[in-house]
mmCIF file of the C-alpha atoms, coordinates in Angstrom:
data_MODEL
# 
_entry.id   MODEL 
# 
loop_
_atom_site.group_PDB 
_atom_site.id 
_atom_site.type_symbol 
_atom_site.label_atom_id 
_atom_site.label_alt_id 
_atom_site.label_comp_id 
_atom_site.label_asym_id 
_atom_site.label_entity_id 
_atom_site.label_seq_id 
_atom_site.pdbx_PDB_ins_code 
_atom_site.Cartn_x 
_atom_site.Cartn_y 
_atom_site.Cartn_z 
_atom_site.occupancy 
_atom_site.B_iso_or_equiv 
_atom_site.pdbx_formal_charge 
_atom_site.auth_seq_id 
_atom_site.auth_comp_id 
_atom_site.auth_asym_id 
_atom_site.auth_atom_id 
_atom_site.pdbx_PDB_model_num 
ATOM 1   C CA . MET A 1 1   ? 64.653  59.347 -149.735 1.00 0.00 ? 1   MET A CA 1 
ATOM 2   C CA . GLN A 1 2   ? 64.866  61.570 -152.772 1.00 0.00 ? 2   GLN A CA 1 
ATOM 3   C CA . LEU A 1 3   ? 67.097  60.090 -155.662 1.00 0.00 ? 3   LEU A CA 1 
ATOM 4   C CA . ASP A 1 4   ? 69.262  63.013 -155.867 1.00 0.00 ? 4   ASP A CA 1 
ATOM 5   C CA . GLN A 1 5   ? 70.648  61.348 -152.541 1.00 0.00 ? 5   GLN A CA 1 
ATOM 6   C CA . PRO A 1 6   ? 74.356  59.465 -153.247 1.00 0.00 ? 6   PRO A CA 1 
ATOM 7   C CA . LEU A 1 7   ? 74.056  56.144 -151.810 1.00 0.00 ? 7   LEU A CA 1 
ATOM 8   C CA . SER A 1 8   ? 75.526  55.746 -148.215 1.00 0.00 ? 8   SER A CA 1 
ATOM 9   C CA . GLU A 1 9   ? 77.832  52.829 -147.453 1.00 0.00 ? 9   GLU A CA 1 
ATOM 10  C CA . LYS A 1 10  ? 75.194  50.900 -145.943 1.00 0.00 ? 10  LYS A CA 1 
ATOM 11  C CA . GLU A 1 11  ? 73.027  51.259 -149.473 1.00 0.00 ? 11  GLU A CA 1 
ATOM 12  C CA . PHE A 1 12  ? 75.753  50.260 -151.488 1.00 0.00 ? 12  PHE A CA 1 
ATOM 13  C CA . ASN A 1 13  ? 76.530  47.142 -149.500 1.00 0.00 ? 13  ASN A CA 1 
ATOM 14  C CA . GLU A 1 14  ? 73.057  46.140 -149.117 1.00 0.00 ? 14  GLU A CA 1 
ATOM 15  C CA . LEU A 1 15  ? 72.895  46.828 -152.962 1.00 0.00 ? 15  LEU A CA 1 
ATOM 16  C CA . ASP A 1 16  ? 76.165  44.532 -153.564 1.00 0.00 ? 16  ASP A CA 1 
ATOM 17  C CA . GLN A 1 17  ? 74.623  41.898 -151.309 1.00 0.00 ? 17  GLN A CA 1 
ATOM 18  C CA . PHE A 1 18  ? 71.173  41.312 -153.624 1.00 0.00 ? 18  PHE A CA 1 
ATOM 19  C CA . LEU A 1 19  ? 72.740  41.187 -156.842 1.00 0.00 ? 19  LEU A CA 1 
ATOM 20  C CA . LEU A 1 20  ? 75.357  39.037 -155.945 1.00 0.00 ? 20  LEU A CA 1 
ATOM 21  C CA . SER A 1 21  ? 72.489  36.685 -154.145 1.00 0.00 ? 21  SER A CA 1 
ATOM 22  C CA . ASP A 1 22  ? 70.322  34.087 -155.348 1.00 0.00 ? 22  ASP A CA 1 
ATOM 23  C CA . ARG A 1 23  ? 67.498  36.596 -155.311 1.00 0.00 ? 23  ARG A CA 1 
ATOM 24  C CA . SER A 1 24  ? 69.447  37.496 -158.521 1.00 0.00 ? 24  SER A CA 1 
ATOM 25  C CA . SER A 1 25  ? 70.411  35.622 -161.892 1.00 0.00 ? 25  SER A CA 1 
ATOM 26  C CA . ASP A 1 26  ? 73.455  34.206 -162.500 1.00 0.00 ? 26  ASP A CA 1 
ATOM 27  C CA . ASP A 1 27  ? 74.044  36.820 -165.315 1.00 0.00 ? 27  ASP A CA 1 
ATOM 28  C CA . ALA A 1 28  ? 73.256  39.993 -162.865 1.00 0.00 ? 28  ALA A CA 1 
ATOM 29  C CA . MET A 1 29  ? 75.482  42.499 -163.134 1.00 0.00 ? 29  MET A CA 1 
ATOM 30  C CA . THR A 1 30  ? 77.691  43.176 -160.036 1.00 0.00 ? 30  THR A CA 1 
ATOM 31  C CA . MET A 1 31  ? 78.636  46.649 -158.840 1.00 0.00 ? 31  MET A CA 1 
ATOM 32  C CA . ASP A 1 32  ? 81.485  47.505 -160.629 1.00 0.00 ? 32  ASP A CA 1 
ATOM 33  C CA . THR A 1 33  ? 80.112  46.111 -163.888 1.00 0.00 ? 33  THR A CA 1 
ATOM 34  C CA . LEU A 1 34  ? 76.838  48.157 -163.056 1.00 0.00 ? 34  LEU A CA 1 
ATOM 35  C CA . HIS A 1 35  ? 78.989  51.122 -162.677 1.00 0.00 ? 35  HIS A CA 1 
ATOM 36  C CA . GLY A 1 36  ? 80.725  50.833 -165.737 1.00 0.00 ? 36  GLY A CA 1 
ATOM 37  C CA . TYR A 1 37  ? 77.333  50.231 -167.447 1.00 0.00 ? 37  TYR A CA 1 
ATOM 38  C CA . LEU A 1 38  ? 75.591  53.534 -165.732 1.00 0.00 ? 38  LEU A CA 1 
ATOM 39  C CA . THR A 1 39  ? 78.474  55.562 -166.871 1.00 0.00 ? 39  THR A CA 1 
ATOM 40  C CA . ALA A 1 40  ? 78.258  54.266 -170.488 1.00 0.00 ? 40  ALA A CA 1 
ATOM 41  C CA . ILE A 1 41  ? 75.013  55.304 -170.562 1.00 0.00 ? 41  ILE A CA 1 
ATOM 42  C CA . ALA A 1 42  ? 75.269  58.325 -168.674 1.00 0.00 ? 42  ALA A CA 1 
ATOM 43  C CA . ILE A 1 43  ? 77.785  60.089 -170.922 1.00 0.00 ? 43  ILE A CA 1 
ATOM 44  C CA . GLY A 1 44  ? 76.971  58.350 -174.059 1.00 0.00 ? 44  GLY A CA 1 
ATOM 45  C CA . PRO A 1 45  ? 75.537  59.820 -177.369 1.00 0.00 ? 45  PRO A CA 1 
ATOM 46  C CA . GLU A 1 46  ? 71.655  59.388 -176.391 1.00 0.00 ? 46  GLU A CA 1 
ATOM 47  C CA . THR A 1 47  ? 69.865  59.806 -173.972 1.00 0.00 ? 47  THR A CA 1 
ATOM 48  C CA . ILE A 1 48  ? 68.494  55.683 -172.482 1.00 0.00 ? 48  ILE A CA 1 
ATOM 49  C CA . MET A 1 49  ? 65.332  55.403 -170.637 1.00 0.00 ? 49  MET A CA 1 
ATOM 50  C CA . PRO A 1 50  ? 65.270  53.639 -167.453 1.00 0.00 ? 50  PRO A CA 1 
ATOM 51  C CA . ALA A 1 51  ? 62.709  50.991 -169.111 1.00 0.00 ? 51  ALA A CA 1 
ATOM 52  C CA . GLU A 1 52  ? 65.268  50.536 -171.774 1.00 0.00 ? 52  GLU A CA 1 
ATOM 53  C CA . TRP A 1 53  ? 68.548  49.922 -169.814 1.00 0.00 ? 53  TRP A CA 1 
ATOM 54  C CA . LEU A 1 54  ? 67.574  48.486 -166.519 1.00 0.00 ? 54  LEU A CA 1 
ATOM 55  C CA . LEU A 1 55  ? 66.233  45.178 -167.480 1.00 0.00 ? 55  LEU A CA 1 
ATOM 56  C CA . LYS A 1 56  ? 69.959  44.049 -169.107 1.00 0.00 ? 56  LYS A CA 1 
ATOM 57  C CA . VAL A 1 57  ? 71.327  45.061 -165.534 1.00 0.00 ? 57  VAL A CA 1 
ATOM 58  C CA . TRP A 1 58  ? 69.081  41.652 -164.623 1.00 0.00 ? 58  TRP A CA 1 
ATOM 59  C CA . GLY A 1 59  ? 70.680  39.589 -167.311 1.00 0.00 ? 59  GLY A CA 1 
ATOM 60  C CA . GLU A 1 60  ? 70.268  38.787 -170.773 1.00 0.00 ? 60  GLU A CA 1 
ATOM 61  C CA . ASP A 1 61  ? 65.997  38.720 -171.158 1.00 0.00 ? 61  ASP A CA 1 
ATOM 62  C CA . ALA A 1 62  ? 63.210  39.452 -168.438 1.00 0.00 ? 62  ALA A CA 1 
ATOM 63  C CA . SER A 1 63  ? 63.409  35.978 -167.578 1.00 0.00 ? 63  SER A CA 1 
ATOM 64  C CA . ALA A 1 64  ? 66.464  36.883 -165.476 1.00 0.00 ? 64  ALA A CA 1 
ATOM 65  C CA . ILE A 1 65  ? 64.142  39.622 -163.027 1.00 0.00 ? 65  ILE A CA 1 
ATOM 66  C CA . PRO A 1 66  ? 63.850  39.170 -159.724 1.00 0.00 ? 66  PRO A CA 1 
ATOM 67  C CA . LYS A 1 67  ? 61.337  37.690 -158.007 1.00 0.00 ? 67  LYS A CA 1 
ATOM 68  C CA . TRP A 1 68  ? 60.308  40.012 -155.426 1.00 0.00 ? 68  TRP A CA 1 
ATOM 69  C CA . LYS A 1 69  ? 58.896  39.519 -152.206 1.00 0.00 ? 69  LYS A CA 1 
ATOM 70  C CA . ASN A 1 70  ? 56.644  42.306 -153.049 1.00 0.00 ? 70  ASN A CA 1 
ATOM 71  C CA . ALA A 1 71  ? 56.926  45.550 -154.494 1.00 0.00 ? 71  ALA A CA 1 
ATOM 72  C CA . LYS A 1 72  ? 57.729  47.323 -151.304 1.00 0.00 ? 72  LYS A CA 1 
ATOM 73  C CA . GLU A 1 73  ? 61.282  45.254 -152.339 1.00 0.00 ? 73  GLU A CA 1 
ATOM 74  C CA . GLU A 1 74  ? 61.247  46.483 -155.768 1.00 0.00 ? 74  GLU A CA 1 
ATOM 75  C CA . GLU A 1 75  ? 60.500  49.695 -155.476 1.00 0.00 ? 75  GLU A CA 1 
ATOM 76  C CA . LYS A 1 76  ? 63.839  49.944 -152.697 1.00 0.00 ? 76  LYS A CA 1 
ATOM 77  C CA . ILE A 1 77  ? 65.724  48.148 -154.921 1.00 0.00 ? 77  ILE A CA 1 
ATOM 78  C CA . VAL A 1 78  ? 65.211  49.641 -158.398 1.00 0.00 ? 78  VAL A CA 1 
ATOM 79  C CA . ASN A 1 79  ? 65.702  53.140 -156.171 1.00 0.00 ? 79  ASN A CA 1 
ATOM 80  C CA . LEU A 1 80  ? 68.998  52.080 -155.127 1.00 0.00 ? 80  LEU A CA 1 
ATOM 81  C CA . ILE A 1 81  ? 70.344  51.420 -158.996 1.00 0.00 ? 81  ILE A CA 1 
ATOM 82  C CA . MET A 1 82  ? 68.324  54.754 -159.957 1.00 0.00 ? 82  MET A CA 1 
ATOM 83  C CA . ARG A 1 83  ? 70.259  57.222 -157.207 1.00 0.00 ? 83  ARG A CA 1 
ATOM 84  C CA . PHE A 1 84  ? 73.710  54.871 -157.963 1.00 0.00 ? 84  PHE A CA 1 
ATOM 85  C CA . MET A 1 85  ? 72.757  56.080 -161.884 1.00 0.00 ? 85  MET A CA 1 
ATOM 86  C CA . ASN A 1 86  ? 72.014  59.769 -160.662 1.00 0.00 ? 86  ASN A CA 1 
ATOM 87  C CA . GLU A 1 87  ? 75.442  59.699 -158.339 1.00 0.00 ? 87  GLU A CA 1 
ATOM 88  C CA . VAL A 1 88  ? 77.452  59.181 -162.208 1.00 0.00 ? 88  VAL A CA 1 
ATOM 89  C CA . LEU A 1 89  ? 75.143  61.663 -164.232 1.00 0.00 ? 89  LEU A CA 1 
ATOM 90  C CA . VAL A 1 90  ? 75.499  64.387 -161.044 1.00 0.00 ? 90  VAL A CA 1 
ATOM 91  C CA . THR A 1 91  ? 79.239  63.791 -161.397 1.00 0.00 ? 91  THR A CA 1 
ATOM 92  C CA . PHE A 1 92  ? 80.233  64.353 -164.981 1.00 0.00 ? 92  PHE A CA 1 
ATOM 93  C CA . GLU A 1 93  ? 77.567  67.594 -164.706 1.00 0.00 ? 93  GLU A CA 1 
ATOM 94  C CA . VAL A 1 94  ? 79.222  69.387 -161.777 1.00 0.00 ? 94  VAL A CA 1 
ATOM 95  C CA . ALA A 1 95  ? 82.762  67.737 -161.588 1.00 0.00 ? 95  ALA A CA 1 
ATOM 96  C CA . PRO A 1 96  ? 83.766  65.465 -164.807 1.00 0.00 ? 96  PRO A CA 1 
ATOM 97  C CA . LYS A 1 97  ? 87.289  65.066 -163.815 1.00 0.00 ? 97  LYS A CA 1 
ATOM 98  C CA . GLU A 1 98  ? 86.595  63.997 -160.192 1.00 0.00 ? 98  GLU A CA 1 
ATOM 99  C CA . PHE A 1 99  ? 84.924  60.733 -161.241 1.00 0.00 ? 99  PHE A CA 1 
ATOM 100 C CA . GLU A 1 100 ? 86.349  57.551 -159.998 1.00 0.00 ? 100 GLU A CA 1 
ATOM 101 C CA . PRO A 1 101 ? 85.708  54.518 -161.737 1.00 0.00 ? 101 PRO A CA 1 
ATOM 102 C CA . LEU A 1 102 ? 84.918  51.755 -159.214 1.00 0.00 ? 102 LEU A CA 1 
ATOM 103 C CA . PHE A 1 103 ? 87.215  49.462 -160.032 1.00 0.00 ? 103 PHE A CA 1 
ATOM 104 C CA . CYS A 1 104 ? 88.315  46.454 -158.118 1.00 0.00 ? 104 CYS A CA 1 
ATOM 105 C CA . GLU A 1 105 ? 91.546  45.743 -156.723 1.00 0.00 ? 105 GLU A CA 1 
ATOM 106 C CA . ALA A 1 106 ? 94.043  42.573 -156.319 1.00 0.00 ? 106 ALA A CA 1 
ATOM 107 C CA . GLU A 1 107 ? 97.110  41.933 -154.717 1.00 0.00 ? 107 GLU A CA 1 
ATOM 108 C CA . HIS A 1 108 ? 99.828  41.060 -157.095 1.00 0.00 ? 108 HIS A CA 1 
ATOM 109 C CA . GLU A 1 109 ? 103.690 40.076 -156.232 1.00 0.00 ? 109 GLU A CA 1 
ATOM 110 C CA . GLY A 1 110 ? 102.946 41.985 -153.255 1.00 0.00 ? 110 GLY A CA 1 
ATOM 111 C CA . GLU A 1 111 ? 101.910 44.884 -155.175 1.00 0.00 ? 111 GLU A CA 1 
ATOM 112 C CA . ASN A 1 112 ? 98.105  46.262 -155.442 1.00 0.00 ? 112 ASN A CA 1 
ATOM 113 C CA . LEU A 1 113 ? 97.044  46.863 -158.827 1.00 0.00 ? 113 LEU A CA 1 
ATOM 114 C CA . ILE A 1 114 ? 93.475  47.776 -160.541 1.00 0.00 ? 114 ILE A CA 1 
ATOM 115 C CA . ASP A 1 115 ? 91.219  45.337 -162.237 1.00 0.00 ? 115 ASP A CA 1 
ATOM 116 C CA . ALA A 1 116 ? 89.031  47.248 -164.464 1.00 0.00 ? 116 ALA A CA 1 
ATOM 117 C CA . GLU A 1 117 ? 88.190  44.468 -166.142 1.00 0.00 ? 117 GLU A CA 1 
ATOM 118 C CA . ALA A 1 118 ? 84.368  43.821 -164.793 1.00 0.00 ? 118 ALA A CA 1 
ATOM 119 C CA . TRP A 1 119 ? 83.965  47.556 -165.393 1.00 0.00 ? 119 TRP A CA 1 
ATOM 120 C CA . CYS A 1 120 ? 84.979  47.850 -168.748 1.00 0.00 ? 120 CYS A CA 1 
ATOM 121 C CA . TRP A 1 121 ? 82.847  45.031 -169.548 1.00 0.00 ? 121 TRP A CA 1 
ATOM 122 C CA . GLY A 1 122 ? 79.739  47.156 -168.131 1.00 0.00 ? 122 GLY A CA 1 
ATOM 123 C CA . PHE A 1 123 ? 80.652  49.866 -170.045 1.00 0.00 ? 123 PHE A CA 1 
ATOM 124 C CA . TRP A 1 124 ? 80.640  47.792 -173.357 1.00 0.00 ? 124 TRP A CA 1 
ATOM 125 C CA . GLU A 1 125 ? 77.206  46.417 -172.878 1.00 0.00 ? 125 GLU A CA 1 
ATOM 126 C CA . GLY A 1 126 ? 75.888  49.972 -171.969 1.00 0.00 ? 126 GLY A CA 1 
ATOM 127 C CA . MET A 1 127 ? 77.732  50.938 -175.648 1.00 0.00 ? 127 MET A CA 1 
ATOM 128 C CA . GLU A 1 128 ? 75.617  48.083 -176.613 1.00 0.00 ? 128 GLU A CA 1 
ATOM 129 C CA . LEU A 1 129 ? 72.533  49.563 -176.658 1.00 0.00 ? 129 LEU A CA 1 
ATOM 130 C CA . ARG A 1 130 ? 73.042  51.817 -178.946 1.00 0.00 ? 130 ARG A CA 1 
ATOM 131 C CA . PRO A 1 131 ? 76.415  50.472 -180.978 1.00 0.00 ? 131 PRO A CA 1 
ATOM 132 C CA . GLY A 1 132 ? 75.825  52.069 -184.223 1.00 0.00 ? 132 GLY A CA 1 
ATOM 133 C CA . SER A 1 133 ? 75.706  55.592 -182.039 1.00 0.00 ? 133 SER A CA 1 
ATOM 134 C CA . TRP A 1 134 ? 79.348  55.416 -180.574 1.00 0.00 ? 134 TRP A CA 1 
ATOM 135 C CA . ASP A 1 135 ? 81.028  55.497 -184.382 1.00 0.00 ? 135 ASP A CA 1 
ATOM 136 C CA . PRO A 1 136 ? 81.356  59.149 -184.420 1.00 0.00 ? 136 PRO A CA 1 
ATOM 137 C CA . ILE A 1 137 ? 84.201  58.585 -181.233 1.00 0.00 ? 137 ILE A CA 1 
ATOM 138 C CA . TRP A 1 138 ? 85.443  55.887 -182.784 1.00 0.00 ? 138 TRP A CA 1 
ATOM 139 C CA . GLU A 1 139 ? 86.198  57.563 -185.744 1.00 0.00 ? 139 GLU A CA 1 
ATOM 140 C CA . SER A 1 140 ? 87.598  60.816 -184.377 1.00 0.00 ? 140 SER A CA 1 
ATOM 141 C CA . ASP A 1 141 ? 90.847  61.468 -182.765 1.00 0.00 ? 141 ASP A CA 1 
ATOM 142 C CA . LEU A 1 142 ? 89.865  60.313 -179.673 1.00 0.00 ? 142 LEU A CA 1 
ATOM 143 C CA . ALA A 1 143 ? 89.575  57.074 -180.903 1.00 0.00 ? 143 ALA A CA 1 
ATOM 144 C CA . PRO A 1 144 ? 92.754  56.648 -179.158 1.00 0.00 ? 144 PRO A CA 1 
ATOM 145 C CA . LEU A 1 145 ? 91.133  56.874 -175.696 1.00 0.00 ? 145 LEU A CA 1 
ATOM 146 C CA . MET A 1 146 ? 88.416  54.588 -175.989 1.00 0.00 ? 146 MET A CA 1 
ATOM 147 C CA . ARG A 1 147 ? 90.836  51.503 -176.617 1.00 0.00 ? 147 ARG A CA 1 
ATOM 148 C CA . PRO A 1 148 ? 91.520  50.537 -173.684 1.00 0.00 ? 148 PRO A CA 1 
ATOM 149 C CA . ILE A 1 149 ? 88.211  50.495 -172.527 1.00 0.00 ? 149 ILE A CA 1 
ATOM 150 C CA . TYR A 1 150 ? 88.161  47.925 -175.969 1.00 0.00 ? 150 TYR A CA 1 
ATOM 151 C CA . LEU A 1 151 ? 90.882  46.185 -174.701 1.00 0.00 ? 151 LEU A CA 1 
ATOM 152 C CA . LEU A 1 152 ? 89.405  45.602 -171.031 1.00 0.00 ? 152 LEU A CA 1 
ATOM 153 C CA . GLY A 1 153 ? 85.703  45.166 -171.889 1.00 0.00 ? 153 GLY A CA 1 
ATOM 154 C CA . ALA A 1 154 ? 85.183  43.994 -175.497 1.00 0.00 ? 154 ALA A CA 1 
ATOM 155 C CA . ASP A 1 155 ? 83.795  40.414 -175.906 1.00 0.00 ? 155 ASP A CA 1 
ATOM 156 C CA . GLU A 1 156 ? 86.342  39.626 -178.570 1.00 0.00 ? 156 GLU A CA 1 
ATOM 157 C CA . ILE A 1 157 ? 89.849  41.197 -179.157 1.00 0.00 ? 157 ILE A CA 1 
ATOM 158 C CA . GLU A 1 158 ? 92.599  40.569 -182.004 1.00 0.00 ? 158 GLU A CA 1 
ATOM 159 C CA . GLU A 1 159 ? 94.692  37.997 -181.207 1.00 0.00 ? 159 GLU A CA 1 
ATOM 160 C CA . ALA A 1 160 ? 97.458  40.390 -181.742 1.00 0.00 ? 160 ALA A CA 1 
ATOM 161 C CA . GLU A 1 161 ? 95.937  42.723 -178.777 1.00 0.00 ? 161 GLU A CA 1 
ATOM 162 C CA . LEU A 1 162 ? 96.341  40.185 -176.501 1.00 0.00 ? 162 LEU A CA 1 
ATOM 163 C CA . ALA A 1 163 ? 99.513  40.668 -175.580 1.00 0.00 ? 163 ALA A CA 1 
ATOM 164 C CA . GLU A 1 164 ? 98.666  44.421 -174.280 1.00 0.00 ? 164 GLU A CA 1 
ATOM 165 C CA . VAL A 1 165 ? 96.719  42.599 -171.757 1.00 0.00 ? 165 VAL A CA 1 
ATOM 166 C CA . ASP A 1 166 ? 97.609  39.565 -170.841 1.00 0.00 ? 166 ASP A CA 1 
ATOM 167 C CA . THR A 1 167 ? 99.422  40.660 -167.117 1.00 0.00 ? 167 THR A CA 1 
ATOM 168 C CA . PRO A 1 168 ? 98.122  42.081 -163.793 1.00 0.00 ? 168 PRO A CA 1 
ATOM 169 C CA . VAL A 1 169 ? 99.973  45.046 -164.755 1.00 0.00 ? 169 VAL A CA 1 
ATOM 170 C CA . LYS A 1 170 ? 99.154  45.601 -168.254 1.00 0.00 ? 170 LYS A CA 1 
ATOM 171 C CA . GLY A 1 171 ? 95.470  45.442 -167.038 1.00 0.00 ? 171 GLY A CA 1 
ATOM 172 C CA . HIS A 1 172 ? 96.642  47.974 -164.345 1.00 0.00 ? 172 HIS A CA 1 
ATOM 173 C CA . LYS A 1 173 ? 98.443  50.498 -166.694 1.00 0.00 ? 173 LYS A CA 1 
ATOM 174 C CA . LEU A 1 174 ? 95.075  50.073 -169.123 1.00 0.00 ? 174 LEU A CA 1 
ATOM 175 C CA . ALA A 1 175 ? 92.485  51.301 -165.793 1.00 0.00 ? 175 ALA A CA 1 
ATOM 176 C CA . LEU A 1 176 ? 94.758  54.385 -164.919 1.00 0.00 ? 176 LEU A CA 1 
ATOM 177 C CA . GLU A 1 177 ? 94.483  55.600 -168.525 1.00 0.00 ? 177 GLU A CA 1 
ATOM 178 C CA . ILE A 1 178 ? 90.333  54.937 -168.774 1.00 0.00 ? 178 ILE A CA 1 
ATOM 179 C CA . GLU A 1 179 ? 90.131  56.896 -165.715 1.00 0.00 ? 179 GLU A CA 1 
ATOM 180 C CA . ALA A 1 180 ? 91.934  59.772 -167.133 1.00 0.00 ? 180 ALA A CA 1 
ATOM 181 C CA . ASN A 1 181 ? 90.394  59.388 -170.287 1.00 0.00 ? 181 ASN A CA 1 
ATOM 182 C CA . LEU A 1 182 ? 86.608  59.960 -169.418 1.00 0.00 ? 182 LEU A CA 1 
ATOM 183 C CA . PRO A 1 183 ? 86.183  63.162 -168.825 1.00 0.00 ? 183 PRO A CA 1 
ATOM 184 C CA . ALA A 1 184 ? 87.095  63.972 -172.454 1.00 0.00 ? 184 ALA A CA 1 
ATOM 185 C CA . ILE A 1 185 ? 85.316  61.267 -173.756 1.00 0.00 ? 185 ILE A CA 1 
ATOM 186 C CA . GLN A 1 186 ? 81.788  62.746 -171.882 1.00 0.00 ? 186 GLN A CA 1 
ATOM 187 C CA . ARG A 1 187 ? 82.757  66.186 -173.296 1.00 0.00 ? 187 ARG A CA 1 
ATOM 188 C CA . PHE A 1 188 ? 82.915  64.908 -176.803 1.00 0.00 ? 188 PHE A CA 1 
ATOM 189 C CA . TRP A 1 189 ? 79.612  63.778 -177.079 1.00 0.00 ? 189 TRP A CA 1 
ATOM 190 C CA . VAL A 1 190 ? 78.486  66.464 -174.788 1.00 0.00 ? 190 VAL A CA 1 
ATOM 191 C CA . PRO A 1 191 ? 77.279  68.246 -177.845 1.00 0.00 ? 191 PRO A CA 1 
ATOM 192 C CA . LEU A 1 192 ? 76.210  65.770 -179.808 1.00 0.00 ? 192 LEU A CA 1 
ATOM 193 C CA . ARG A 1 193 ? 73.908  64.357 -177.583 1.00 0.00 ? 193 ARG A CA 1 
ATOM 194 C CA . LYS A 1 194 ? 70.077  63.954 -179.000 1.00 0.00 ? 194 LYS A CA 1 
ATOM 195 C CA . ALA A 1 195 ? 68.904  65.072 -175.375 1.00 0.00 ? 195 ALA A CA 1 
ATOM 196 C CA . PRO A 1 196 ? 70.503  66.836 -172.190 1.00 0.00 ? 196 PRO A CA 1 
ATOM 197 C CA . VAL A 1 197 ? 71.681  65.080 -169.361 1.00 0.00 ? 197 VAL A CA 1 
ATOM 198 C CA . GLN A 1 198 ? 69.057  64.842 -167.122 1.00 0.00 ? 198 GLN A CA 1 
ATOM 199 C CA . THR A 1 199 ? 69.001  62.908 -163.868 1.00 0.00 ? 199 THR A CA 1 
ATOM 200 C CA . VAL A 1 200 ? 66.680  59.914 -163.479 1.00 0.00 ? 200 VAL A CA 1 
ATOM 201 C CA . LYS A 1 201 ? 63.202  61.354 -161.646 1.00 0.00 ? 201 LYS A CA 1 
ATOM 202 C CA . ARG A 1 202 ? 60.549  59.489 -161.037 1.00 0.00 ? 202 ARG A CA 1 
ATOM 203 C CA . ASP A 1 203 ? 58.424  62.325 -159.553 1.00 0.00 ? 203 ASP A CA 1 
ATOM 204 C CA . GLU A 1 204 ? 55.793  61.818 -161.806 1.00 0.00 ? 204 GLU A CA 1 
ATOM 205 C CA . PRO A 1 205 ? 54.814  59.022 -164.227 1.00 0.00 ? 205 PRO A CA 1 
ATOM 206 C CA . LYS A 1 206 ? 56.129  58.790 -167.621 1.00 0.00 ? 206 LYS A CA 1 
ATOM 207 C CA . VAL A 1 207 ? 53.813  56.616 -168.616 1.00 0.00 ? 207 VAL A CA 1 
ATOM 208 C CA . GLY A 1 208 ? 50.092  55.814 -168.291 1.00 0.00 ? 208 GLY A CA 1 
ATOM 209 C CA . ARG A 1 209 ? 48.951  53.838 -165.678 1.00 0.00 ? 209 ARG A CA 1 
ATOM 210 C CA . ASN A 1 210 ? 47.744  51.160 -167.290 1.00 0.00 ? 210 ASN A CA 1 
ATOM 211 C CA . GLU A 1 211 ? 50.775  50.695 -169.012 1.00 0.00 ? 211 GLU A CA 1 
ATOM 212 C CA . ASP A 1 212 ? 53.494  48.240 -168.686 1.00 0.00 ? 212 ASP A CA 1 
ATOM 213 C CA . CYS A 1 213 ? 55.610  50.076 -165.623 1.00 0.00 ? 213 CYS A CA 1 
ATOM 214 C CA . PRO A 1 214 ? 59.281  51.151 -167.091 1.00 0.00 ? 214 PRO A CA 1 
ATOM 215 C CA . CYS A 1 215 ? 60.999  49.281 -164.492 1.00 0.00 ? 215 CYS A CA 1 
ATOM 216 C CA . GLY A 1 216 ? 61.312  46.119 -166.100 1.00 0.00 ? 216 GLY A CA 1 
ATOM 217 C CA . SER A 1 217 ? 58.855  43.955 -163.362 1.00 0.00 ? 217 SER A CA 1 
ATOM 218 C CA . GLY A 1 218 ? 56.190  43.399 -165.938 1.00 0.00 ? 218 GLY A CA 1 
ATOM 219 C CA . LYS A 1 219 ? 53.337  44.409 -163.967 1.00 0.00 ? 219 LYS A CA 1 
ATOM 220 C CA . LYS A 1 220 ? 51.229  47.566 -164.960 1.00 0.00 ? 220 LYS A CA 1 
ATOM 221 C CA . PHE A 1 221 ? 52.390  50.626 -163.580 1.00 0.00 ? 221 PHE A CA 1 
ATOM 222 C CA . LYS A 1 222 ? 49.506  51.543 -161.287 1.00 0.00 ? 222 LYS A CA 1 
ATOM 223 C CA . LYS A 1 223 ? 50.392  48.481 -159.616 1.00 0.00 ? 223 LYS A CA 1 
ATOM 224 C CA . CYS A 1 224 ? 54.252  49.173 -159.305 1.00 0.00 ? 224 CYS A CA 1 
ATOM 225 C CA . CYS A 1 225 ? 56.371  51.922 -159.209 1.00 0.00 ? 225 CYS A CA 1 
ATOM 226 C CA . GLY A 1 226 ? 53.056  54.241 -159.881 1.00 0.00 ? 226 GLY A CA 1 
ATOM 227 C CA . ALA A 1 227 ? 51.777  52.749 -156.858 1.00 0.00 ? 227 ALA A CA 1 
ATOM 228 C CA . ASP A 1 228 ? 52.375  55.678 -154.665 1.00 0.00 ? 228 ASP A CA 1 
ATOM 229 C CA . SER A 1 229 ? 51.293  58.437 -157.155 1.00 0.00 ? 229 SER A CA 1 
ATOM 230 C CA . ALA A 1 230 ? 47.725  57.126 -156.393 1.00 0.00 ? 230 ALA A CA 1 
ATOM 231 C CA . GLU A 1 231 ? 47.590  57.952 -152.800 1.00 0.00 ? 231 GLU A CA 1 
# 
């Protein structure tokens, strides 16, 4: 399967189940959190390589990396994540106004309301990979567009701000603002990015075959994702 192909429903569910399973740590991201995380990486101020961001999908440190059954399983799951990332990249490259954040829905007093907290937490985690690099947008006229993500995703907000997120209805309204704001946030960074937006490719090794694999497994490249390239 090519890495530029979007996930099928079956593949989406397979990745979802793996992240929720006992094979993944309790700190592993869920699909909505992962989507927010990948979105921040895709549209933010710097290009960040998978070797860096993939580790955080599993948890806070390298000890959270799944204990793979075999190299084939590892390659399959990692490729699903890469393709999930590429969906985000391609949508913003081709049709940013059509991008749909992977928000959850919850029923509240007979209404289906959007719950964007997990997605926003993931986005915030993506920002934390390069916290200082996001300063220009906070210091610009677009700062208000970032505020809903901050209110729903930051680890801590000011006590006076809690009233802005203290009901599901308020959270729903903020989620709608986030979806509307994302194209403008992405446009802000396009001329400022330190490298062009590129989909993730693994056709050719970007590291030496005796170096650690960029997927975060801890194995040598030639024994992991680079094994196929040796055939």
